[in-house]
């Protein structure tokens, strides 16, 4: 039985990973969360890990007191996440933290020789070349947890990489599919948080509404599967039944389908290559009157165009797009900017900076910081006045 550590165990992916762990009686080596001490305590008592980490140091004492009667080692901060990532008694680190914070733990796990189940897509968007080079050097496996990338990974099993024409990345289209820009000017936080098919954390739900999520996944796919941007086609598939597909050189297209439930890709990443029962509903195709496939609207969903532009431009641009989006989404959720400003700010940030290469972790952190500062400096008093509350 593999020993598994979960970074981000109280988030949506983390909780679903523990559903899978409960069903298959996985050996949980460590758990880490940002600030949810009560949930983390409950998880620690159920799964009895050797180590837990609360990332936000303000909650360290609270967690320490809660688990005082156990012999679990309590860690905190980035040092704590990295200690878990590098733990030599771990086989696979599931990284499901939100945002750029996930990059250092991913690199640390890889450098320690631990396989990574990657649910933190920002990691590959911001530091794709660093992560993939490190994984190659250390001979470490990166298993995709994102449903689309898991689908592609599953379609590639038994097929040689040099026979791919392209991958077909499916997008649900989010809650605002078929809307035009002028209809989206007064979108509220509550409307943007209401996703039709998937129940997820706030950041990724907003990213799904802007289609930034698909832009990030486009970049993620480029790195994971070593593709050129023109080998990635995005199609809108409203029902989220076909999770993505691969077209091979003979024009055969192989896709992966399943009930839209993240526990299927999570389990595949953690149990690869084994397939066994999963705690999810089974797909019944006749429950769906029809499956539809359409082209995305790149003009309305300009985050998507910005990401594709960024990956084609190369260098630090994907990192800039990601950082700009993280700040813009934070400000949208804080009701400081309107919904459409997210795409504008990401687009502006990508076009503002000169080309630079990312050769080390410090380069990534540096350009990430500059992009965030640029976005914040672009927000005006008029922005807050234009927010629909
Ligand atoms: Mn996805």
mmCIF file of C-alpha atoms and ligand atoms in Angstrom:
data_model
loop_
_atom_site.group_PDB
_atom_site.id
_atom_site.type_symbol
_atom_site.label_atom_id
_atom_site.label_comp_id
_atom_site.label_asym_id
_atom_site.label_seq_id
_atom_site.Cartn_x
_atom_site.Cartn_y
_atom_site.Cartn_z
ATOM 1 C CA UNK A 1 0.000 0.000 0.000
ATOM 2 C CA UNK A 2 1.377 3.414 -1.023
ATOM 3 C CA UNK A 3 1.963 6.000 1.710
ATOM 4 C CA UNK A 4 0.189 9.186 0.775
ATOM 5 C CA UNK A 5 0.508 12.773 1.997
ATOM 6 C CA UNK A 6 -2.108 15.383 1.157
ATOM 7 C CA UNK A 7 -1.338 19.091 0.961
ATOM 8 C CA UNK A 8 -4.648 20.962 1.055
ATOM 9 C CA UNK A 9 -6.572 18.189 2.810
ATOM 10 C CA UNK A 10 -9.520 20.353 3.956
ATOM 11 C CA UNK A 11 -10.238 21.786 0.496
ATOM 12 C CA UNK A 12 -12.590 20.291 -2.075
ATOM 13 C CA UNK A 13 -9.973 17.984 -3.671
ATOM 14 C CA UNK A 14 -8.489 17.092 -0.276
ATOM 15 C CA UNK A 15 -11.827 16.034 1.201
ATOM 16 C CA UNK A 16 -12.645 13.957 -1.883
ATOM 17 C CA UNK A 17 -9.176 12.380 -1.748
ATOM 18 C CA UNK A 18 -9.896 11.294 1.806
ATOM 19 C CA UNK A 19 -13.196 9.739 0.603
ATOM 20 C CA UNK A 20 -11.085 7.619 -1.734
ATOM 21 C CA UNK A 21 -8.550 6.957 1.045
ATOM 22 C CA UNK A 22 -11.337 5.856 3.408
ATOM 23 C CA UNK A 23 -12.774 3.418 0.862
ATOM 24 C CA UNK A 24 -9.429 1.819 0.037
ATOM 25 C CA UNK A 25 -7.882 2.114 3.521
ATOM 26 C CA UNK A 26 -4.900 4.124 2.264
ATOM 27 C CA UNK A 27 -1.975 4.731 4.590
ATOM 28 C CA UNK A 28 -2.066 8.517 5.141
ATOM 29 C CA UNK A 29 1.395 9.740 6.115
ATOM 30 C CA UNK A 30 0.678 13.475 6.494
ATOM 31 C CA UNK A 31 -2.061 16.074 6.072
ATOM 32 C CA UNK A 32 -1.776 19.847 5.576
ATOM 33 C CA UNK A 33 -4.339 22.640 5.471
ATOM 34 C CA UNK A 34 -4.275 26.416 5.346
ATOM 35 C CA UNK A 35 -6.369 27.463 8.355
ATOM 36 C CA UNK A 36 -9.274 25.029 8.958
ATOM 37 C CA UNK A 37 -8.071 23.615 12.278
ATOM 38 C CA UNK A 38 -11.365 21.958 13.296
ATOM 39 C CA UNK A 39 -11.630 19.976 10.046
ATOM 40 C CA UNK A 40 -7.929 19.139 10.085
ATOM 41 C CA UNK A 41 -8.229 17.863 13.673
ATOM 42 C CA UNK A 42 -11.135 15.624 12.659
ATOM 43 C CA UNK A 43 -9.198 14.286 9.655
ATOM 44 C CA UNK A 44 -6.104 13.692 11.783
ATOM 45 C CA UNK A 45 -8.116 11.714 14.367
ATOM 46 C CA UNK A 46 -9.668 9.575 11.634
ATOM 47 C CA UNK A 47 -6.568 8.904 9.503
ATOM 48 C CA UNK A 48 -3.879 9.099 12.193
ATOM 49 C CA UNK A 49 -1.046 10.619 10.109
ATOM 50 C CA UNK A 50 2.483 10.955 11.522
ATOM 51 C CA UNK A 51 2.527 14.689 10.693
ATOM 52 C CA UNK A 52 0.046 17.489 10.160
ATOM 53 C CA UNK A 53 0.755 21.035 9.025
ATOM 54 C CA UNK A 54 -1.327 24.176 9.391
ATOM 55 C CA UNK A 55 0.068 26.610 6.815
ATOM 56 C CA UNK A 56 -1.186 29.832 8.395
ATOM 57 C CA UNK A 57 0.972 30.332 11.501
ATOM 58 C CA UNK A 58 -1.824 32.130 13.381
ATOM 59 C CA UNK A 59 -3.599 28.784 13.751
ATOM 60 C CA UNK A 60 -0.574 26.768 14.871
ATOM 61 C CA UNK A 61 -1.279 27.024 18.604
ATOM 62 C CA UNK A 62 -4.935 26.184 18.130
ATOM 63 C CA UNK A 63 -4.039 23.008 16.212
ATOM 64 C CA UNK A 64 -1.324 22.099 18.732
ATOM 65 C CA UNK A 65 -3.851 22.294 21.597
ATOM 66 C CA UNK A 66 -6.483 20.348 19.660
ATOM 67 C CA UNK A 67 -4.071 17.468 19.018
ATOM 68 C CA UNK A 68 -2.159 17.671 22.321
ATOM 69 C CA UNK A 69 -3.359 14.202 23.387
ATOM 70 C CA UNK A 70 -1.932 12.563 20.229
ATOM 71 C CA UNK A 71 1.643 11.828 19.163
ATOM 72 C CA UNK A 72 1.152 13.557 15.809
ATOM 73 C CA UNK A 73 3.926 16.017 14.892
ATOM 74 C CA UNK A 74 2.456 19.489 14.302
ATOM 75 C CA UNK A 75 4.098 21.688 11.657
ATOM 76 C CA UNK A 76 3.363 25.141 10.268
ATOM 77 C CA UNK A 77 4.199 27.504 7.405
ATOM 78 C CA UNK A 78 6.000 26.834 4.148
ATOM 79 C CA UNK A 79 8.696 24.940 6.083
ATOM 80 C CA UNK A 80 6.008 22.567 7.308
ATOM 81 C CA UNK A 81 4.560 21.997 3.821
ATOM 82 C CA UNK A 82 8.043 21.350 2.478
ATOM 83 C CA UNK A 83 8.927 18.981 5.328
ATOM 84 C CA UNK A 84 5.861 16.912 4.396
ATOM 85 C CA UNK A 85 6.655 17.158 0.667
ATOM 86 C CA UNK A 86 10.215 15.896 1.252
ATOM 87 C CA UNK A 87 9.311 13.207 3.816
ATOM 88 C CA UNK A 88 11.287 10.064 3.014
ATOM 89 C CA UNK A 89 8.534 7.809 4.358
ATOM 90 C CA UNK A 90 6.094 9.037 1.671
ATOM 91 C CA UNK A 91 5.460 7.457 -1.734
ATOM 92 C CA UNK A 92 3.186 10.056 -3.260
ATOM 93 C CA UNK A 93 2.404 13.672 -2.386
ATOM 94 C CA UNK A 94 -1.020 14.906 -3.470
ATOM 95 C CA UNK A 95 -0.655 18.648 -3.926
ATOM 96 C CA UNK A 96 -4.057 20.340 -3.904
ATOM 97 C CA UNK A 97 -3.172 23.706 -2.370
ATOM 98 C CA UNK A 98 -4.593 26.743 -4.174
ATOM 99 C CA UNK A 99 -2.327 29.017 -6.186
ATOM 100 C CA UNK A 100 1.369 29.759 -6.510
ATOM 101 C CA UNK A 101 1.957 28.699 -2.893
ATOM 102 C CA UNK A 102 1.984 25.145 -4.275
ATOM 103 C CA UNK A 103 5.096 25.568 -6.406
ATOM 104 C CA UNK A 104 7.798 25.200 -3.746
ATOM 105 C CA UNK A 105 6.223 22.093 -2.141
ATOM 106 C CA UNK A 106 5.937 20.512 -5.625
ATOM 107 C CA UNK A 107 9.604 21.181 -6.407
ATOM 108 C CA UNK A 108 10.593 19.998 -2.925
ATOM 109 C CA UNK A 109 8.695 16.710 -3.325
ATOM 110 C CA UNK A 110 10.284 16.098 -6.720
ATOM 111 C CA UNK A 111 13.800 16.868 -5.473
ATOM 112 C CA UNK A 112 13.260 14.433 -2.599
ATOM 113 C CA UNK A 113 12.270 11.749 -5.126
ATOM 114 C CA UNK A 114 8.604 11.585 -4.127
ATOM 115 C CA UNK A 115 5.990 11.096 -6.845
ATOM 116 C CA UNK A 116 3.446 13.911 -7.105
ATOM 117 C CA UNK A 117 -0.285 13.722 -7.754
ATOM 118 C CA UNK A 118 -0.813 17.237 -9.006
ATOM 119 C CA UNK A 119 -4.070 19.089 -8.428
ATOM 120 C CA UNK A 120 -2.360 22.478 -8.098
ATOM 121 C CA UNK A 121 -2.414 23.647 -11.730
ATOM 122 C CA UNK A 122 -0.840 27.027 -10.946
ATOM 123 C CA UNK A 123 2.342 25.084 -10.183
ATOM 124 C CA UNK A 124 2.715 23.990 -13.807
ATOM 125 C CA UNK A 125 1.477 27.251 -15.257
ATOM 126 C CA UNK A 126 3.982 29.380 -13.370
ATOM 127 C CA UNK A 127 6.939 27.016 -13.253
ATOM 128 C CA UNK A 128 6.236 24.405 -15.929
ATOM 129 C CA UNK A 129 9.771 24.123 -17.286
ATOM 130 C CA UNK A 130 11.304 23.982 -13.776
ATOM 131 C CA UNK A 131 8.855 21.329 -12.570
ATOM 132 C CA UNK A 132 9.078 19.116 -15.655
ATOM 133 C CA UNK A 133 12.893 19.360 -15.841
ATOM 134 C CA UNK A 134 13.201 18.500 -12.148
ATOM 135 C CA UNK A 135 10.845 15.538 -12.544
ATOM 136 C CA UNK A 136 12.872 14.249 -15.488
ATOM 137 C CA UNK A 137 16.195 14.636 -13.659
ATOM 138 C CA UNK A 138 14.898 12.945 -10.516
ATOM 139 C CA UNK A 139 12.950 10.279 -12.424
ATOM 140 C CA UNK A 140 9.800 11.222 -10.521
ATOM 141 C CA UNK A 141 6.270 10.649 -11.806
ATOM 142 C CA UNK A 142 3.741 13.464 -11.959
ATOM 143 C CA UNK A 143 0.194 12.109 -12.033
ATOM 144 C CA UNK A 144 -2.436 14.602 -13.159
ATOM 145 C CA UNK A 145 -5.464 14.990 -10.887
ATOM 146 C CA UNK A 146 -7.238 17.639 -12.972
ATOM 147 C CA UNK A 147 -10.092 15.742 -14.667
ATOM 148 C CA UNK A 148 -9.138 16.797 -18.219
ATOM 149 C CA UNK A 149 -5.470 15.934 -17.807
ATOM 150 C CA UNK A 150 -6.326 12.672 -16.112
ATOM 151 C CA UNK A 151 -8.537 11.903 -19.116
ATOM 152 C CA UNK A 152 -5.685 12.607 -21.536
ATOM 153 C CA UNK A 153 -3.275 10.575 -19.379
ATOM 154 C CA UNK A 154 -5.755 7.687 -19.426
ATOM 155 C CA UNK A 155 -6.193 7.938 -23.228
ATOM 156 C CA UNK A 156 -2.420 7.769 -23.675
ATOM 157 C CA UNK A 157 -2.038 4.473 -21.810
ATOM 158 C CA UNK A 158 -0.710 1.908 -24.246
ATOM 159 C CA UNK A 159 -0.186 4.546 -26.937
ATOM 160 C CA UNK A 160 3.180 5.979 -27.846
ATOM 161 C CA UNK A 161 3.582 9.760 -27.422
ATOM 162 C CA UNK A 162 4.933 10.396 -30.923
ATOM 163 C CA UNK A 163 1.693 9.262 -32.493
ATOM 164 C CA UNK A 164 -0.388 12.172 -31.162
ATOM 165 C CA UNK A 165 -1.816 14.749 -33.562
ATOM 166 C CA UNK A 166 -3.553 16.804 -30.929
ATOM 167 C CA UNK A 167 -5.437 16.695 -27.681
ATOM 168 C CA UNK A 168 -9.020 17.858 -27.313
ATOM 169 C CA UNK A 169 -9.473 19.646 -24.014
ATOM 170 C CA UNK A 170 -13.114 19.871 -22.991
ATOM 171 C CA UNK A 171 -14.572 22.869 -21.137
ATOM 172 C CA UNK A 172 -17.959 22.953 -19.424
ATOM 173 C CA UNK A 173 -18.285 26.607 -20.444
ATOM 174 C CA UNK A 174 -19.121 27.627 -16.869
ATOM 175 C CA UNK A 175 -22.248 29.441 -15.689
ATOM 176 C CA UNK A 176 -22.025 32.200 -18.340
ATOM 177 C CA UNK A 177 -21.683 30.138 -21.490
ATOM 178 C CA UNK A 178 -23.417 31.727 -24.543
ATOM 179 C CA UNK A 179 -23.476 35.132 -22.832
ATOM 180 C CA UNK A 180 -21.835 38.114 -24.516
ATOM 181 C CA UNK A 181 -19.654 40.719 -22.786
ATOM 182 C CA UNK A 182 -22.431 43.293 -22.471
ATOM 183 C CA UNK A 183 -24.527 40.728 -20.561
ATOM 184 C CA UNK A 184 -21.717 40.082 -18.089
ATOM 185 C CA UNK A 185 -21.065 43.639 -16.920
ATOM 186 C CA UNK A 186 -23.202 43.284 -13.795
ATOM 187 C CA UNK A 187 -22.301 39.733 -12.724
ATOM 188 C CA UNK A 188 -22.225 39.339 -8.930
ATOM 189 C CA UNK A 189 -19.873 37.170 -6.868
ATOM 190 C CA UNK A 190 -22.808 34.873 -6.022
ATOM 191 C CA UNK A 191 -23.691 34.339 -9.711
ATOM 192 C CA UNK A 192 -20.068 33.620 -10.607
ATOM 193 C CA UNK A 193 -19.777 31.115 -7.764
ATOM 194 C CA UNK A 194 -22.737 29.083 -9.034
ATOM 195 C CA UNK A 195 -21.164 26.447 -11.322
ATOM 196 C CA UNK A 196 -23.524 24.112 -13.229
ATOM 197 C CA UNK A 197 -21.585 20.794 -13.085
ATOM 198 C CA UNK A 198 -18.779 20.835 -10.531
ATOM 199 C CA UNK A 199 -18.680 21.713 -6.848
ATOM 200 C CA UNK A 200 -15.265 23.276 -6.186
ATOM 201 C CA UNK A 201 -13.387 25.871 -4.149
ATOM 202 C CA UNK A 202 -14.031 29.602 -4.737
ATOM 203 C CA UNK A 203 -10.885 30.383 -6.721
ATOM 204 C CA UNK A 204 -11.335 27.632 -9.305
ATOM 205 C CA UNK A 205 -15.079 28.320 -9.551
ATOM 206 C CA UNK A 206 -14.411 31.933 -10.551
ATOM 207 C CA UNK A 207 -11.705 30.682 -12.937
ATOM 208 C CA UNK A 208 -14.348 28.417 -14.501
ATOM 209 C CA UNK A 209 -16.753 31.320 -14.940
ATOM 210 C CA UNK A 210 -14.122 33.433 -16.749
ATOM 211 C CA UNK A 211 -12.724 30.354 -18.604
ATOM 212 C CA UNK A 212 -9.342 31.279 -17.083
ATOM 213 C CA UNK A 213 -9.446 27.753 -15.703
ATOM 214 C CA UNK A 214 -9.366 26.361 -19.249
ATOM 215 C CA UNK A 215 -6.562 28.752 -20.120
ATOM 216 C CA UNK A 216 -4.562 27.480 -17.141
ATOM 217 C CA UNK A 217 -5.363 23.906 -18.183
ATOM 218 C CA UNK A 218 -4.185 24.642 -21.717
ATOM 219 C CA UNK A 219 -0.803 25.651 -20.288
ATOM 220 C CA UNK A 220 -0.829 22.732 -17.845
ATOM 221 C CA UNK A 221 -1.442 20.297 -20.753
ATOM 222 C CA UNK A 222 1.406 21.791 -22.774
ATOM 223 C CA UNK A 223 3.860 20.988 -19.972
ATOM 224 C CA UNK A 224 2.456 17.655 -18.794
ATOM 225 C CA UNK A 225 2.287 16.123 -22.262
ATOM 226 C CA UNK A 226 5.114 18.082 -23.936
ATOM 227 C CA UNK A 227 2.889 19.573 -26.661
ATOM 228 C CA UNK A 228 3.051 22.583 -28.927
ATOM 229 C CA UNK A 229 0.214 25.103 -28.383
ATOM 230 C CA UNK A 230 -1.295 24.320 -31.804
ATOM 231 C CA UNK A 231 -1.672 20.672 -30.746
ATOM 232 C CA UNK A 232 -4.252 21.659 -28.126
ATOM 233 C CA UNK A 233 -7.860 22.241 -29.160
ATOM 234 C CA UNK A 234 -10.427 23.521 -26.674
ATOM 235 C CA UNK A 235 -14.068 22.595 -27.143
ATOM 236 C CA UNK A 236 -17.063 23.489 -25.007
ATOM 237 C CA UNK A 237 -18.931 20.412 -23.852
ATOM 238 C CA UNK A 238 -21.689 21.516 -21.496
ATOM 239 C CA UNK A 239 -22.442 18.153 -19.884
ATOM 240 C CA UNK A 240 -18.907 17.379 -18.582
ATOM 241 C CA UNK A 241 -19.248 13.708 -19.509
ATOM 242 C CA UNK A 242 -16.371 13.474 -21.989
ATOM 243 C CA UNK A 243 -13.467 14.683 -19.851
ATOM 244 C CA UNK A 244 -11.051 15.160 -22.786
ATOM 245 C CA UNK A 245 -9.734 13.184 -25.751
ATOM 246 C CA UNK A 246 -6.639 12.535 -27.840
ATOM 247 C CA UNK A 247 -6.442 12.415 -31.636
ATOM 248 C CA UNK A 248 -3.722 10.066 -32.868
ATOM 249 C CA UNK A 249 -1.900 10.127 -36.190
ATOM 250 C CA UNK A 250 -4.364 7.714 -37.761
ATOM 251 C CA UNK A 251 -7.172 10.216 -36.871
ATOM 252 C CA UNK A 252 -8.549 7.856 -34.303
ATOM 253 C CA UNK A 253 -9.888 9.855 -31.357
ATOM 254 C CA UNK A 254 -9.854 8.233 -27.934
ATOM 255 C CA UNK A 255 -11.724 9.931 -25.120
ATOM 256 C CA UNK A 256 -12.400 9.221 -21.461
ATOM 257 C CA UNK A 257 -15.894 9.532 -20.033
ATOM 258 C CA UNK A 258 -17.309 9.252 -16.566
ATOM 259 C CA UNK A 259 -19.786 10.784 -14.168
ATOM 260 C CA UNK A 260 -18.489 14.300 -13.392
ATOM 261 C CA UNK A 261 -16.934 13.504 -10.016
ATOM 262 C CA UNK A 262 -13.334 14.372 -9.123
ATOM 263 C CA UNK A 263 -12.942 11.201 -7.090
ATOM 264 C CA UNK A 264 -12.423 9.231 -10.328
ATOM 265 C CA UNK A 265 -9.326 11.195 -11.478
ATOM 266 C CA UNK A 266 -8.090 11.481 -7.863
ATOM 267 C CA UNK A 267 -8.260 7.724 -7.408
ATOM 268 C CA UNK A 268 -6.569 7.064 -10.755
ATOM 269 C CA UNK A 269 -3.693 9.377 -9.797
ATOM 270 C CA UNK A 270 -3.275 7.745 -6.383
ATOM 271 C CA UNK A 271 -3.725 4.118 -7.465
ATOM 272 C CA UNK A 272 -2.208 4.238 -10.971
ATOM 273 C CA UNK A 273 -2.195 1.968 -12.908
ATOM 274 C CA UNK A 274 -4.761 0.001 -10.920
ATOM 275 C CA UNK A 275 -8.494 0.415 -11.614
ATOM 276 C CA UNK A 276 -10.878 -0.608 -8.879
ATOM 277 C CA UNK A 277 -14.290 0.529 -7.550
ATOM 278 C CA UNK A 278 -14.527 4.239 -6.762
ATOM 279 C CA UNK A 279 -16.873 5.989 -4.296
ATOM 280 C CA UNK A 280 -18.814 7.785 -7.055
ATOM 281 C CA UNK A 281 -21.983 7.458 -9.132
ATOM 282 C CA UNK A 282 -21.696 5.426 -12.329
ATOM 283 C CA UNK A 283 -22.205 7.098 -15.684
ATOM 284 C CA UNK A 284 -25.477 6.282 -17.370
ATOM 285 C CA UNK A 285 -25.307 7.728 -20.878
ATOM 286 C CA UNK A 286 -29.052 7.478 -21.365
ATOM 287 C CA UNK A 287 -29.501 9.953 -18.465
ATOM 288 C CA UNK A 288 -28.192 12.572 -20.887
ATOM 289 C CA UNK A 289 -30.571 13.455 -23.716
ATOM 290 C CA UNK A 290 -27.608 14.602 -25.805
ATOM 291 C CA UNK A 291 -23.953 15.467 -25.601
ATOM 292 C CA UNK A 292 -23.027 18.762 -27.271
ATOM 293 C CA UNK A 293 -19.712 20.124 -28.574
ATOM 294 C CA UNK A 294 -19.120 23.739 -29.554
ATOM 295 C CA UNK A 295 -16.313 26.215 -30.160
ATOM 296 C CA UNK A 296 -15.465 28.575 -27.293
ATOM 297 C CA UNK A 297 -16.144 32.320 -27.538
ATOM 298 C CA UNK A 298 -12.615 33.712 -27.274
ATOM 299 C CA UNK A 299 -13.779 37.325 -27.479
ATOM 300 C CA UNK A 300 -16.127 37.235 -24.501
ATOM 301 C CA UNK A 301 -13.865 34.995 -22.461
ATOM 302 C CA UNK A 302 -10.676 36.975 -22.940
ATOM 303 C CA UNK A 303 -8.846 35.183 -20.090
ATOM 304 C CA UNK A 304 -8.737 32.158 -22.369
ATOM 305 C CA UNK A 305 -7.203 34.179 -25.229
ATOM 306 C CA UNK A 306 -4.715 35.774 -22.808
ATOM 307 C CA UNK A 307 -3.514 32.367 -21.619
ATOM 308 C CA UNK A 308 -3.096 30.963 -25.124
ATOM 309 C CA UNK A 309 -1.229 34.138 -26.115
ATOM 310 C CA UNK A 310 0.948 33.801 -23.017
ATOM 311 C CA UNK A 311 1.920 30.190 -23.686
ATOM 312 C CA UNK A 312 2.709 30.974 -27.336
ATOM 313 C CA UNK A 313 4.873 33.936 -26.255
ATOM 314 C CA UNK A 314 6.660 31.623 -23.799
ATOM 315 C CA UNK A 315 9.142 32.607 -21.083
ATOM 316 C CA UNK A 316 7.545 34.216 -18.040
ATOM 317 C CA UNK A 317 4.226 35.102 -19.716
ATOM 318 C CA UNK A 318 2.206 32.157 -18.366
ATOM 319 C CA UNK A 319 3.480 32.982 -14.865
ATOM 320 C CA UNK A 320 2.419 36.614 -15.365
ATOM 321 C CA UNK A 321 -1.058 35.573 -16.541
ATOM 322 C CA UNK A 322 -1.474 33.318 -13.519
ATOM 323 C CA UNK A 323 -0.296 35.927 -10.997
ATOM 324 C CA UNK A 324 -2.476 38.629 -12.553
ATOM 325 C CA UNK A 325 -5.463 36.304 -12.391
ATOM 326 C CA UNK A 326 -4.859 35.306 -8.763
ATOM 327 C CA UNK A 327 -4.868 38.970 -7.741
ATOM 328 C CA UNK A 328 -7.832 39.857 -9.955
ATOM 329 C CA UNK A 329 -9.909 36.942 -8.613
ATOM 330 C CA UNK A 330 -9.040 37.885 -5.034
ATOM 331 C CA UNK A 331 -10.195 41.451 -5.695
ATOM 332 C CA UNK A 332 -13.368 40.280 -7.459
ATOM 333 C CA UNK A 333 -14.246 38.040 -4.480
ATOM 334 C CA UNK A 334 -13.550 41.030 -2.181
ATOM 335 C CA UNK A 335 -15.970 43.052 -4.368
ATOM 336 C CA UNK A 336 -13.253 45.528 -5.355
ATOM 337 C CA UNK A 337 -13.473 44.965 -9.130
ATOM 338 C CA UNK A 338 -16.212 43.874 -11.529
ATOM 339 C CA UNK A 339 -16.339 40.452 -13.200
ATOM 340 C CA UNK A 340 -15.210 41.658 -16.627
ATOM 341 C CA UNK A 341 -12.201 43.441 -15.109
ATOM 342 C CA UNK A 342 -10.610 40.054 -14.374
ATOM 343 C CA UNK A 343 -10.058 39.379 -18.073
ATOM 344 C CA UNK A 344 -8.995 42.953 -18.755
ATOM 345 C CA UNK A 345 -6.403 42.906 -15.982
ATOM 346 C CA UNK A 346 -4.974 39.540 -17.071
ATOM 347 C CA UNK A 347 -4.759 40.713 -20.705
ATOM 348 C CA UNK A 348 -3.120 44.014 -19.705
ATOM 349 C CA UNK A 349 -0.562 42.268 -17.500
ATOM 350 C CA UNK A 350 0.470 39.839 -20.240
ATOM 351 C CA UNK A 351 1.004 42.654 -22.746
ATOM 352 C CA UNK A 352 2.767 44.965 -20.271
ATOM 353 C CA UNK A 353 5.918 42.975 -19.488
ATOM 354 C CA UNK A 354 8.971 42.409 -21.681
ATOM 355 C CA UNK A 355 10.055 38.854 -22.454
ATOM 356 C CA UNK A 356 12.055 37.137 -19.703
ATOM 357 C CA UNK A 357 13.116 33.534 -19.097
ATOM 358 C CA UNK A 358 12.411 31.602 -15.915
ATOM 359 C CA UNK A 359 15.565 29.697 -15.041
ATOM 360 C CA UNK A 360 15.090 29.134 -11.302
ATOM 361 C CA UNK A 361 12.495 29.292 -8.528
ATOM 362 C CA UNK A 362 13.602 32.825 -7.573
ATOM 363 C CA UNK A 363 12.882 34.039 -11.135
ATOM 364 C CA UNK A 364 9.327 32.716 -10.828
ATOM 365 C CA UNK A 365 8.789 34.384 -7.445
ATOM 366 C CA UNK A 366 10.224 37.655 -8.723
ATOM 367 C CA UNK A 367 8.055 37.945 -11.846
ATOM 368 C CA UNK A 368 5.013 36.664 -9.944
ATOM 369 C CA UNK A 369 5.422 39.517 -7.438
ATOM 370 C CA UNK A 370 5.898 42.129 -10.175
ATOM 371 C CA UNK A 371 2.795 40.957 -12.035
ATOM 372 C CA UNK A 372 0.707 41.139 -8.837
ATOM 373 C CA UNK A 373 1.955 44.670 -8.098
ATOM 374 C CA UNK A 374 1.192 45.706 -11.676
ATOM 375 C CA UNK A 375 -2.396 44.438 -11.427
ATOM 376 C CA UNK A 376 -3.003 46.141 -8.084
ATOM 377 C CA UNK A 377 -1.608 49.432 -9.453
ATOM 378 C CA UNK A 378 -4.080 49.188 -12.359
ATOM 379 C CA UNK A 379 -7.130 49.130 -10.117
ATOM 380 C CA UNK A 380 -8.708 52.542 -9.581
ATOM 381 C CA UNK A 381 -11.377 54.096 -7.360
ATOM 382 C CA UNK A 382 -13.718 53.843 -10.349
ATOM 383 C CA UNK A 383 -13.352 50.071 -10.209
ATOM 384 C CA UNK A 384 -14.871 49.721 -6.768
ATOM 385 C CA UNK A 385 -17.694 52.117 -7.690
ATOM 386 C CA UNK A 386 -18.556 49.927 -10.712
ATOM 387 C CA UNK A 387 -18.939 46.729 -8.659
ATOM 388 C CA UNK A 388 -22.436 45.245 -8.488
ATOM 389 C CA UNK A 389 -23.155 44.263 -4.872
HETATM 390 MN MN1 LIG B 1 -10.210 20.672 -14.872
#
